[in-house]
Amino acid sequence: MVHFSCDLCGKDLTPEGTRRFVLKMEAFAAPAPALLQEEDLQDDHVEDMARYLQALEAGLVQEPSPPPERKQMRFDLCSDCYRRFLQDPLRRDALPRFNFSSNN
Ligand SMILES: [Zn+2]
């Protein structure tokens, strides 16, 4: 028998009558390359890059590994987690909020 559990809360979704929702996500790099701006060409990035490469060789900085070009994901969700996902797919509520209120 195939066992299912909610990928968010861990609830057992195997018992008969338990609703299970499948979430499929795909993320990929946007096809159009970013256009260079005029100011990008005016700054001297060669010197910056040389400094960066020196720091890399000296082990002072770690080369960031690029994210995959495309990633497909699949999740099983219980009805509660599915409902919460639909309300806030990017979990914006979990992000820190900054208070921009004026100093009155
Ligand atoms: Zn759940």
Short mmCIF file of C-alpha atoms and ligand atoms in Angstrom, two decimals:
data_model
loop_
_atom_site.label_atom_id
_atom_site.label_comp_id
_atom_site.label_asym_id
_atom_site.label_seq_id
_atom_site.Cartn_x
_atom_site.Cartn_y
_atom_site.Cartn_z
CA MET A 1 0.00 0.00 0.00
CA VAL A 2 1.29 3.43 -0.90
CA HIS A 3 1.77 5.73 2.05
CA PHE A 4 1.09 9.44 1.79
CA SER A 5 1.74 12.15 4.33
CA CYS A 6 1.44 15.92 4.13
CA ASP A 7 4.79 17.40 3.11
CA LEU A 8 4.16 20.45 5.28
CA CYS A 9 2.65 19.24 8.54
CA GLY A 10 3.34 15.52 8.29
CA LYS A 11 -0.31 14.47 8.68
CA ASP A 12 -1.00 10.91 7.56
CA LEU A 13 -3.00 11.09 4.34
CA THR A 14 -3.20 7.35 3.77
CA PRO A 15 -6.49 6.52 5.57
CA GLU A 16 -9.43 6.17 3.22
CA GLY A 17 -11.52 9.32 2.97
CA THR A 18 -8.61 11.64 3.76
CA ARG A 19 -8.37 14.32 1.11
CA ARG A 20 -4.97 14.76 -0.44
CA PHE A 21 -3.93 17.63 -2.69
CA VAL A 22 -1.03 17.50 -5.11
CA LEU A 23 1.02 20.64 -5.58
CA LYS A 24 3.32 20.80 -8.59
CA MET A 25 5.78 23.67 -8.89
CA GLU A 26 8.17 24.59 -11.64
CA ALA A 27 10.77 27.31 -11.43
CA PHE A 28 13.02 28.29 -14.28
CA ALA A 29 15.26 31.07 -15.48
CA ALA A 30 13.44 33.69 -17.52
CA PRO A 31 14.32 33.21 -21.19
CA ALA A 32 15.06 36.82 -22.09
CA PRO A 33 18.52 37.97 -20.99
CA ALA A 34 18.65 41.12 -18.94
CA LEU A 35 19.55 44.10 -21.07
CA LEU A 36 22.67 46.01 -20.23
CA GLN A 37 22.13 49.57 -19.15
CA GLU A 38 24.27 52.45 -20.29
CA GLU A 39 25.77 52.86 -16.82
CA ASP A 40 26.77 49.19 -16.74
CA LEU A 41 29.14 49.90 -19.59
CA GLN A 42 30.61 53.02 -18.02
CA ASP A 43 31.73 51.47 -14.73
CA ASP A 44 35.02 49.65 -14.71
CA HIS A 45 33.98 46.14 -13.72
CA VAL A 46 37.28 44.65 -14.91
CA GLU A 47 39.06 45.91 -11.83
CA ASP A 48 36.26 44.67 -9.58
CA MET A 49 36.41 41.25 -11.23
CA ALA A 50 40.20 41.06 -10.88
CA ARG A 51 39.89 41.87 -7.19
CA TYR A 52 37.17 39.25 -6.80
CA LEU A 53 39.25 36.58 -8.56
CA GLN A 54 42.25 37.37 -6.35
CA ALA A 55 40.08 37.00 -3.26
CA LEU A 56 38.73 33.70 -4.64
CA GLU A 57 42.25 32.34 -5.17
CA ALA A 58 43.28 33.44 -1.71
CA GLY A 59 40.29 31.60 -0.28
CA LEU A 60 38.89 34.79 1.18
CA VAL A 61 35.56 34.39 -0.57
CA GLN A 62 33.56 31.35 -1.65
CA GLU A 63 32.27 31.14 -5.18
CA PRO A 64 28.49 31.01 -4.97
CA SER A 65 27.07 27.95 -6.69
CA PRO A 66 24.48 28.98 -9.27
CA PRO A 67 20.91 27.82 -8.73
CA PRO A 68 19.63 25.19 -11.17
CA GLU A 69 18.22 26.58 -14.43
CA ARG A 70 15.00 24.65 -13.96
CA LYS A 71 13.53 22.82 -11.05
CA GLN A 72 10.32 20.87 -10.82
CA MET A 73 8.86 19.94 -7.47
CA ARG A 74 5.88 17.91 -6.33
CA PHE A 75 4.31 17.93 -2.91
CA ASP A 76 1.40 16.18 -1.20
CA LEU A 77 -0.67 18.42 1.04
CA CYS A 78 -3.49 17.87 3.50
CA SER A 79 -6.59 20.02 3.05
CA ASP A 80 -5.56 22.49 5.78
CA CYS A 81 -2.08 23.07 4.34
CA TYR A 82 -3.53 23.23 0.84
CA ARG A 83 -5.94 25.98 1.91
CA ARG A 84 -3.13 27.90 3.60
CA PHE A 85 -0.98 27.55 0.50
CA LEU A 86 -3.70 28.98 -1.73
CA GLN A 87 -4.08 31.98 0.56
CA ASP A 88 -0.38 32.81 0.59
CA PRO A 89 1.62 30.76 -1.98
CA LEU A 90 4.86 32.70 -1.47
CA ARG A 91 4.52 32.85 2.32
CA ARG A 92 4.72 36.63 2.29
CA ASP A 93 3.20 36.65 5.76
CA ALA A 94 6.29 34.86 7.07
CA LEU A 95 8.65 37.52 5.74
CA PRO A 96 9.88 40.17 8.15
CA ARG A 97 7.91 43.35 7.91
CA PHE A 98 9.45 46.75 8.09
CA ASN A 99 7.63 49.65 9.61
CA PHE A 100 7.89 52.64 7.32
CA SER A 101 5.63 54.83 9.41
CA SER A 102 6.71 58.43 9.61
CA ASN A 103 8.15 59.82 12.81
CA ASN A 104 5.23 61.93 13.89
ZN ZN B 1 -0.66 19.47 6.23
#
